[in-house]
PDB file of C-alpha atoms in Angstrom:
ATOM      1  CA  MET A   1     111.215 120.634  88.849  1.00 59.00           C
ATOM      2  CA  GLY A   2     109.093 119.792  91.873  1.00 65.00           C
ATOM      3  CA  TYR A   3     105.520 119.102  92.933  1.00 68.00           C
ATOM      4  CA  ILE A   4     103.582 121.019  95.592  1.00 73.00           C
ATOM      5  CA  GLU A   5      99.999 120.195  96.561  1.00 71.00           C
ATOM      6  CA  PHE A   6      97.742 122.621  98.432  1.00 71.00           C
ATOM      7  CA  HIS A   7      94.962 120.650 100.092  1.00 68.00           C
ATOM      8  CA  ILE A   8      92.248 120.925 102.704  1.00 70.00           C
ATOM      9  CA  GLU A   9      93.257 118.977 105.785  1.00 65.00           C
ATOM     10  CA  GLN A  10      91.063 115.875 105.958  1.00 67.00           C
ATOM     11  CA  GLY A  11      91.291 115.776 109.736  1.00 76.00           C
ATOM     12  CA  PRO A  12      90.684 118.135 112.675  1.00 78.00           C
ATOM     13  CA  VAL A  13      94.274 118.801 113.813  1.00 76.00           C
ATOM     14  CA  LEU A  14      94.742 122.344 112.485  1.00 79.00           C
ATOM     15  CA  GLU A  15      91.253 123.356 113.562  1.00 80.00           C
ATOM     16  CA  HIS A  16      91.929 121.979 117.049  1.00 83.00           C
ATOM     17  CA  LEU A  17      95.210 123.915 117.267  1.00 80.00           C
ATOM     18  CA  GLY A  18      93.678 127.079 115.867  1.00 80.00           C
ATOM     19  CA  GLN A  19      96.254 127.136 113.063  1.00 79.00           C
ATOM     20  CA  PRO A  20      95.129 128.006 109.535  1.00 78.00           C
ATOM     21  CA  LEU A  21      98.006 126.351 107.649  1.00 80.00           C
ATOM     22  CA  GLY A  22     100.163 123.270 108.121  1.00 83.00           C
ATOM     23  CA  VAL A  23     103.323 121.955 106.473  1.00 86.00           C
ATOM     24  CA  VAL A  24     103.437 118.244 105.675  1.00 86.00           C
ATOM     25  CA  GLU A  25     106.706 116.502 106.603  1.00 87.00           C
ATOM     26  CA  ALA A  26     105.625 112.997 105.607  1.00 88.00           C
ATOM     27  CA  ILE A  27     102.685 111.015 104.315  1.00 90.00           C
ATOM     28  CA  VAL A  28     102.029 108.106 106.636  1.00 93.00           C
ATOM     29  CA  GLY A  29     102.479 104.503 105.641  1.00 95.00           C
ATOM     30  CA  GLN A  30      99.551 102.203 106.146  1.00 96.00           C
ATOM     31  CA  ASN A  31      98.624  98.554 106.448  1.00 97.00           C
ATOM     32  CA  ARG A  32      95.163  97.105 105.993  1.00 98.00           C
ATOM     33  CA  LEU A  33      94.385  93.576 107.058  1.00 98.00           C
ATOM     34  CA  GLU A  34      91.400  91.308 107.552  1.00 98.00           C
ATOM     35  CA  PHE A  35      91.299  89.143 110.687  1.00 98.00           C
ATOM     36  CA  THR A  36      89.046  86.087 110.904  1.00 98.00           C
ATOM     37  CA  PHE A  37      88.252  84.619 114.329  1.00 99.00           C
ATOM     38  CA  SER A  38      86.776  81.098 114.141  1.00 98.00           C
ATOM     39  CA  GLY A  39      84.981  79.444 117.027  1.00 98.00           C
ATOM     40  CA  GLN A  40      81.888  77.264 117.320  1.00 98.00           C
ATOM     41  CA  ALA A  41      78.363  78.341 116.484  1.00 98.00           C
ATOM     42  CA  ASN A  42      75.903  77.114 119.081  1.00 98.00           C
ATOM     43  CA  HIS A  43      72.506  77.794 120.623  1.00 98.00           C
ATOM     44  CA  ALA A  44      72.492  80.988 122.696  1.00 98.00           C
ATOM     45  CA  GLY A  45      70.074  79.592 125.260  1.00 98.00           C
ATOM     46  CA  THR A  46      71.440  76.111 125.814  1.00 98.00           C
ATOM     47  CA  THR A  47      75.187  76.692 125.796  1.00 98.00           C
ATOM     48  CA  PRO A  48      76.632  77.640 129.222  1.00 98.00           C
ATOM     49  CA  MET A  49      79.006  80.615 129.278  1.00 98.00           C
ATOM     50  CA  ASN A  50      81.985  78.472 130.331  1.00 97.00           C
ATOM     51  CA  LEU A  51      81.504  76.088 127.396  1.00 98.00           C
ATOM     52  CA  ARG A  52      81.404  78.687 124.645  1.00 98.00           C
ATOM     53  CA  HIS A  53      83.861  79.344 121.845  1.00 98.00           C
ATOM     54  CA  ASP A  54      82.482  82.711 120.841  1.00 98.00           C
ATOM     55  CA  ALA A  55      84.290  84.152 117.830  1.00 98.00           C
ATOM     56  CA  LEU A  56      82.599  87.537 118.099  1.00 98.00           C
ATOM     57  CA  ALA A  57      83.508  87.944 121.776  1.00 98.00           C
ATOM     58  CA  ALA A  58      87.143  87.249 120.894  1.00 98.00           C
ATOM     59  CA  ALA A  59      87.027  89.787 118.068  1.00 98.00           C
ATOM     60  CA  ALA A  60      85.388  92.363 120.350  1.00 98.00           C
ATOM     61  CA  GLU A  61      88.122  91.984 122.979  1.00 98.00           C
ATOM     62  CA  TRP A  62      90.776  92.366 120.315  1.00 98.00           C
ATOM     63  CA  ILE A  63      89.096  95.485 118.884  1.00 98.00           C
ATOM     64  CA  LEU A  64      89.379  97.159 122.290  1.00 98.00           C
ATOM     65  CA  THR A  65      93.032  96.112 122.347  1.00 98.00           C
ATOM     66  CA  VAL A  66      93.539  97.858 118.999  1.00 98.00           C
ATOM     67  CA  GLU A  67      92.095 101.071 120.410  1.00 98.00           C
ATOM     68  CA  SER A  68      94.125 100.825 123.614  1.00 98.00           C
ATOM     69  CA  LEU A  69      97.428 100.227 121.845  1.00 98.00           C
ATOM     70  CA  ALA A  70      96.855 103.111 119.434  1.00 98.00           C
ATOM     71  CA  GLN A  71      95.984 105.471 122.275  1.00 97.00           C
ATOM     72  CA  SER A  72      99.169 104.571 124.148  1.00 96.00           C
ATOM     73  CA  THR A  73     101.549 104.697 121.157  1.00 94.00           C
ATOM     74  CA  GLY A  74     102.472 108.146 119.898  1.00 91.00           C
ATOM     75  CA  GLY A  75     101.643 108.834 116.264  1.00 93.00           C
ATOM     76  CA  ILE A  76      99.763 105.591 115.655  1.00 96.00           C
ATOM     77  CA  VAL A  77      96.174 105.605 114.434  1.00 97.00           C
ATOM     78  CA  ALA A  78      94.401 102.263 114.181  1.00 98.00           C
ATOM     79  CA  THR A  79      90.833 101.593 113.119  1.00 98.00           C
ATOM     80  CA  VAL A  80      88.554  98.581 112.920  1.00 98.00           C
ATOM     81  CA  GLY A  81      86.058  99.855 110.367  1.00 98.00           C
ATOM     82  CA  PHE A  82      84.207  96.664 109.473  1.00 98.00           C
ATOM     83  CA  VAL A  83      82.970  93.712 111.533  1.00 98.00           C
ATOM     84  CA  GLU A  84      80.845  90.791 110.394  1.00 98.00           C
ATOM     85  CA  ALA A  85      79.574  87.913 112.541  1.00 98.00           C
ATOM     86  CA  ARG A  86      78.342  84.603 111.175  1.00 98.00           C
ATOM     87  CA  PRO A  87      75.836  83.058 111.087  1.00 98.00           C
ATOM     88  CA  GLY A  88      74.445  86.406 112.240  1.00 97.00           C
ATOM     89  CA  ALA A  89      71.335  85.218 114.104  1.00 97.00           C
ATOM     90  CA  THR A  90      70.181  86.737 117.389  1.00 97.00           C
ATOM     91  CA  ASN A  91      69.922  83.361 119.143  1.00 98.00           C
ATOM     92  CA  VAL A  92      73.153  81.823 117.836  1.00 98.00           C
ATOM     93  CA  ILE A  93      76.668  82.234 119.250  1.00 98.00           C
ATOM     94  CA  ALA A  94      78.907  83.501 116.489  1.00 98.00           C
ATOM     95  CA  GLY A  95      81.015  80.770 114.944  1.00 98.00           C
ATOM     96  CA  GLU A  96      83.024  83.244 112.893  1.00 98.00           C
ATOM     97  CA  ALA A  97      83.820  86.940 113.110  1.00 98.00           C
ATOM     98  CA  ARG A  98      85.691  89.001 110.531  1.00 98.00           C
ATOM     99  CA  ALA A  99      87.213  92.381 111.336  1.00 98.00           C
ATOM    100  CA  THR A 100      89.337  94.745 109.277  1.00 98.00           C
ATOM    101  CA  LEU A 101      92.313  96.686 110.607  1.00 98.00           C
ATOM    102  CA  ASP A 102      93.664  99.955 109.222  1.00 98.00           C
ATOM    103  CA  ILE A 103      96.881 101.060 110.947  1.00 98.00           C
ATOM    104  CA  ARG A 104      98.982 104.128 110.042  1.00 97.00           C
ATOM    105  CA  HIS A 105     102.138 105.928 111.156  1.00 96.00           C
ATOM    106  CA  ALA A 106     104.737 108.208 109.583  1.00 94.00           C
ATOM    107  CA  SER A 107     107.450 105.738 110.640  1.00 95.00           C
ATOM    108  CA  ASP A 108     107.426 102.374 108.885  1.00 96.00           C
ATOM    109  CA  ARG A 109     109.281 100.801 111.800  1.00 97.00           C
ATOM    110  CA  ALA A 110     106.836 102.093 114.422  1.00 97.00           C
ATOM    111  CA  ARG A 111     103.871 100.963 112.348  1.00 97.00           C
ATOM    112  CA  THR A 112     105.323  97.504 111.753  1.00 98.00           C
ATOM    113  CA  GLU A 113     106.130  97.029 115.433  1.00 98.00           C
ATOM    114  CA  ALA A 114     102.591  98.037 116.434  1.00 98.00           C
ATOM    115  CA  LEU A 115     101.092  95.725 113.828  1.00 98.00           C
ATOM    116  CA  ASP A 116     103.203  92.795 115.012  1.00 98.00           C
ATOM    117  CA  GLU A 117     102.036  93.441 118.557  1.00 98.00           C
ATOM    118  CA  LEU A 118      98.383  93.510 117.497  1.00 98.00           C
ATOM    119  CA  ILE A 119      98.827  90.190 115.713  1.00 98.00           C
ATOM    120  CA  ARG A 120     100.405  88.683 118.849  1.00 98.00           C
ATOM    121  CA  ARG A 121      97.529  89.938 120.970  1.00 98.00           C
ATOM    122  CA  ALA A 122      94.961  88.537 118.531  1.00 98.00           C
ATOM    123  CA  GLU A 123      96.642  85.145 118.812  1.00 98.00           C
ATOM    124  CA  SER A 124      96.768  85.374 122.602  1.00 98.00           C
ATOM    125  CA  ILE A 125      93.100  86.352 122.910  1.00 98.00           C
ATOM    126  CA  ALA A 126      92.053  83.606 120.510  1.00 98.00           C
ATOM    127  CA  ALA A 127      94.012  80.935 122.401  1.00 98.00           C
ATOM    128  CA  ARG A 128      92.617  82.007 125.778  1.00 98.00           C
ATOM    129  CA  ARG A 129      89.039  81.967 124.462  1.00 98.00           C
ATOM    130  CA  GLY A 130      89.346  78.629 122.669  1.00 98.00           C
ATOM    131  CA  VAL A 131      89.041  79.998 119.138  1.00 98.00           C
ATOM    132  CA  THR A 132      91.474  80.394 116.256  1.00 98.00           C
ATOM    133  CA  VAL A 133      92.504  83.461 114.304  1.00 98.00           C
ATOM    134  CA  LYS A 134      94.027  84.008 110.897  1.00 98.00           C
ATOM    135  CA  TRP A 135      94.674  87.168 108.913  1.00 98.00           C
ATOM    136  CA  ARG A 136      95.438  88.334 105.419  1.00 98.00           C
ATOM    137  CA  THR A 137      97.001  91.537 104.124  1.00 98.00           C
ATOM    138  CA  LEU A 138      94.818  93.793 101.987  1.00 98.00           C
ATOM    139  CA  LEU A 139      97.279  96.686 101.596  1.00 96.00           C
ATOM    140  CA  ALA A 140     100.852  97.461 102.631  1.00 96.00           C
ATOM    141  CA  GLN A 141     102.075 100.961 101.785  1.00 94.00           C
ATOM    142  CA  HIS A 142     105.276 102.529 103.064  1.00 93.00           C
ATOM    143  CA  ALA A 143     105.546 106.054 104.431  1.00 94.00           C
ATOM    144  CA  VAL A 144     106.775 108.825 102.136  1.00 90.00           C
ATOM    145  CA  ALA A 145     108.965 111.652 103.427  1.00 87.00           C
ATOM    146  CA  MET A 146     108.492 115.060 101.844  1.00 85.00           C
ATOM    147  CA  ASP A 147     111.379 116.979 100.299  1.00 83.00           C
ATOM    148  CA  PRO A 148     113.257 118.834 103.092  1.00 85.00           C
ATOM    149  CA  PHE A 149     114.070 121.841 100.896  1.00 85.00           C
ATOM    150  CA  LEU A 150     110.448 122.306  99.813  1.00 84.00           C
ATOM    151  CA  THR A 151     109.287 121.820 103.395  1.00 83.00           C
ATOM    152  CA  GLU A 152     111.522 124.683 104.541  1.00 86.00           C
ATOM    153  CA  GLN A 153     110.457 126.901 101.641  1.00 83.00           C
ATOM    154  CA  ILE A 154     106.764 126.367 102.401  1.00 83.00           C
ATOM    155  CA  GLU A 155     107.379 127.007 106.094  1.00 85.00           C
ATOM    156  CA  HIS A 156     109.170 130.290 105.356  1.00 85.00           C
ATOM    157  CA  ALA A 157     106.426 131.359 102.937  1.00 84.00           C
ATOM    158  CA  ILE A 158     103.747 130.683 105.555  1.00 80.00           C
ATOM    159  CA  GLN A 159     105.667 132.801 108.051  1.00 84.00           C
ATOM    160  CA  LYS A 160     105.992 135.633 105.508  1.00 83.00           C
ATOM    161  CA  ALA A 161     102.212 135.469 105.018  1.00 77.00           C
ATOM    162  CA  GLY A 162     101.758 136.147 108.734  1.00 79.00           C
ATOM    163  CA  CYS A 163     100.917 132.639 109.913  1.00 79.00           C
ATOM    164  CA  GLU A 164     102.632 130.318 112.340  1.00 81.00           C
ATOM    165  CA  PRO A 165     103.361 127.097 110.421  1.00 80.00           C
ATOM    166  CA  HIS A 166     102.570 123.752 112.011  1.00 82.00           C
ATOM    167  CA  ARG A 167     104.619 120.767 110.891  1.00 84.00           C
ATOM    168  CA  MET A 168     102.634 117.572 110.648  1.00 82.00           C
ATOM    169  CA  ALA A 169     102.268 114.196 108.971  1.00 86.00           C
ATOM    170  CA  SER A 170      99.459 113.611 106.507  1.00 86.00           C
ATOM    171  CA  GLY A 171      97.291 110.743 107.692  1.00 81.00           C
ATOM    172  CA  ALA A 172      95.682 110.410 104.260  1.00 78.00           C
ATOM    173  CA  GLY A 173      97.335 109.541 100.974  1.00 68.00           C
ATOM    174  CA  HIS A 174      97.834 112.297  98.380  1.00 53.00           C
ATOM    175  CA  ASP A 175      99.103 112.642  94.819  1.00 55.00           C
ATOM    176  CA  ALA A 176     102.484 113.719  96.201  1.00 53.00           C
ATOM    177  CA  MET A 177     103.210 110.191  97.382  1.00 57.00           C
ATOM    178  CA  ILE A 178     102.622 108.803  93.895  1.00 57.00           C
ATOM    179  CA  LEU A 179     105.031 111.329  92.370  1.00 55.00           C
ATOM    180  CA  ALA A 180     107.611 110.885  95.121  1.00 54.00           C
ATOM    181  CA  GLU A 181     109.870 108.658  93.042  1.00 59.00           C
ATOM    182  CA  LYS A 182     109.959 111.174  90.179  1.00 57.00           C
ATOM    183  CA  PHE A 183     110.109 114.681  91.672  1.00 53.00           C
ATOM    184  CA  PRO A 184     110.855 116.601  94.867  1.00 54.00           C
ATOM    185  CA  ARG A 185     107.433 116.963  96.492  1.00 52.00           C
ATOM    186  CA  ASP A 186     105.557 118.427  99.429  1.00 52.00           C
ATOM    187  CA  ASP A 187     102.058 119.254 100.625  1.00 58.00           C
ATOM    188  CA  PHE A 188     100.622 121.994 102.748  1.00 56.00           C
ATOM    189  CA  PHE A 189      97.187 122.105 104.284  1.00 54.00           C
ATOM    190  CA  CYS A 190      94.549 124.640 105.188  1.00 65.00           C
ATOM    191  CA  GLU A 191      92.310 123.929 108.148  1.00 55.00           C
ATOM    192  CA  ARG A 192      88.860 122.464 107.803  1.00 56.00           C
ATOM    193  CA  ARG A 193      85.904 123.851 109.735  1.00 57.00           C
ATOM    194  CA  GLY A 194      83.371 121.090 110.190  1.00 57.00           C
ATOM    195  CA  ALA A 195      81.654 120.726 106.819  1.00 45.00           C
ATOM    196  CA  SER A 196      81.462 118.307 103.901  1.00 44.00           C
ATOM    197  CA  ALA A 197      84.546 117.686 101.762  1.00 45.00           C
ATOM    198  CA  THR A 198      83.148 119.650  98.811  1.00 44.00           C
ATOM    199  CA  ILE A 199      82.176 122.648 100.937  1.00 42.00           C
ATOM    200  CA  LEU A 200      85.523 122.498 102.703  1.00 42.00           C
ATOM    201  CA  ARG A 201      87.474 122.509  99.465  1.00 46.00           C
ATOM    202  CA  ASN A 202      85.502 125.487  98.126  1.00 46.00           C
ATOM    203  CA  ARG A 203      85.875 127.367 101.391  1.00 44.00           C
ATOM    204  CA  CYS A 204      89.595 126.704 101.487  1.00 44.00           C
ATOM    205  CA  ILE A 205      90.130 128.000  97.962  1.00 44.00           C
ATOM    206  CA  SER A 206      87.824 130.980  98.317  1.00 40.00           C
ATOM    207  CA  THR A 207      88.798 132.186 101.772  1.00 35.00           C
ATOM    208  CA  THR A 208      92.412 131.178 102.377  1.00 46.00           C
ATOM    209  CA  SER A 209      94.014 133.774 100.132  1.00 50.00           C
ATOM    210  CA  ARG A 210      97.177 133.531 102.166  1.00 51.00           C
ATOM    211  CA  GLY A 211      97.481 129.896 101.197  1.00 50.00           C
ATOM    212  CA  LEU A 212      97.164 130.713  97.520  1.00 47.00           C
ATOM    213  CA  SER A 213      99.708 133.518  97.762  1.00 53.00           C
ATOM    214  CA  ILE A 214     102.087 131.093  99.479  1.00 51.00           C
ATOM    215  CA  ALA A 215     101.687 128.636  96.609  1.00 49.00           C
ATOM    216  CA  ASP A 216     102.285 131.409  94.074  1.00 52.00           C
ATOM    217  CA  GLY A 217     105.359 132.620  95.927  1.00 52.00           C
ATOM    218  CA  ILE A 218     106.972 129.196  96.087  1.00 50.00           C
ATOM    219  CA  CYS A 219     106.205 128.337  92.472  1.00 48.00           C
TER     220      CYS A 219
END
């Protein structure tokens, strides 16, 4: 018994490559954290630049560091999706800034090493700017490898259907990762084409007949 999931790709990789179908080798692991930079709130007009302890400026520098590290490290994606500055007034230097981090990679080791580096850089930036930083973990989820036998079977079926299979990691979580401890499992994707999730799912099911025949053949 095994589990196979046919899903619309939730990213642009297959569309960018011009490939209609992809074989998932692993579902990435992910960590989500919240970082809090604490400085000193003060008047924006009366506080000289060299006497500031601006929490938001420290957070902003670190956010660019997150982007830079992810761009220079193969397979890593890292996102700061939420930022909040307090007290949040236009004429007040931020005394506190909160920022979330979402970091993902198919290798737990690579992801952990990148995360440790981002924490070190947050500490370094905070110390240089005269602020403090602390963080808390919101989610820690390990990567899940797909079943090698099913991966090969899906790849062969895609080739028989006249497509060139593209092996890839899934950057989003799927049901297959939940069932991983119980059954052999794998996913394969059809490309998206720049529409909403609902439209994409309907298009995938209605137009990718090769994908459905692949699923039927394997099952």
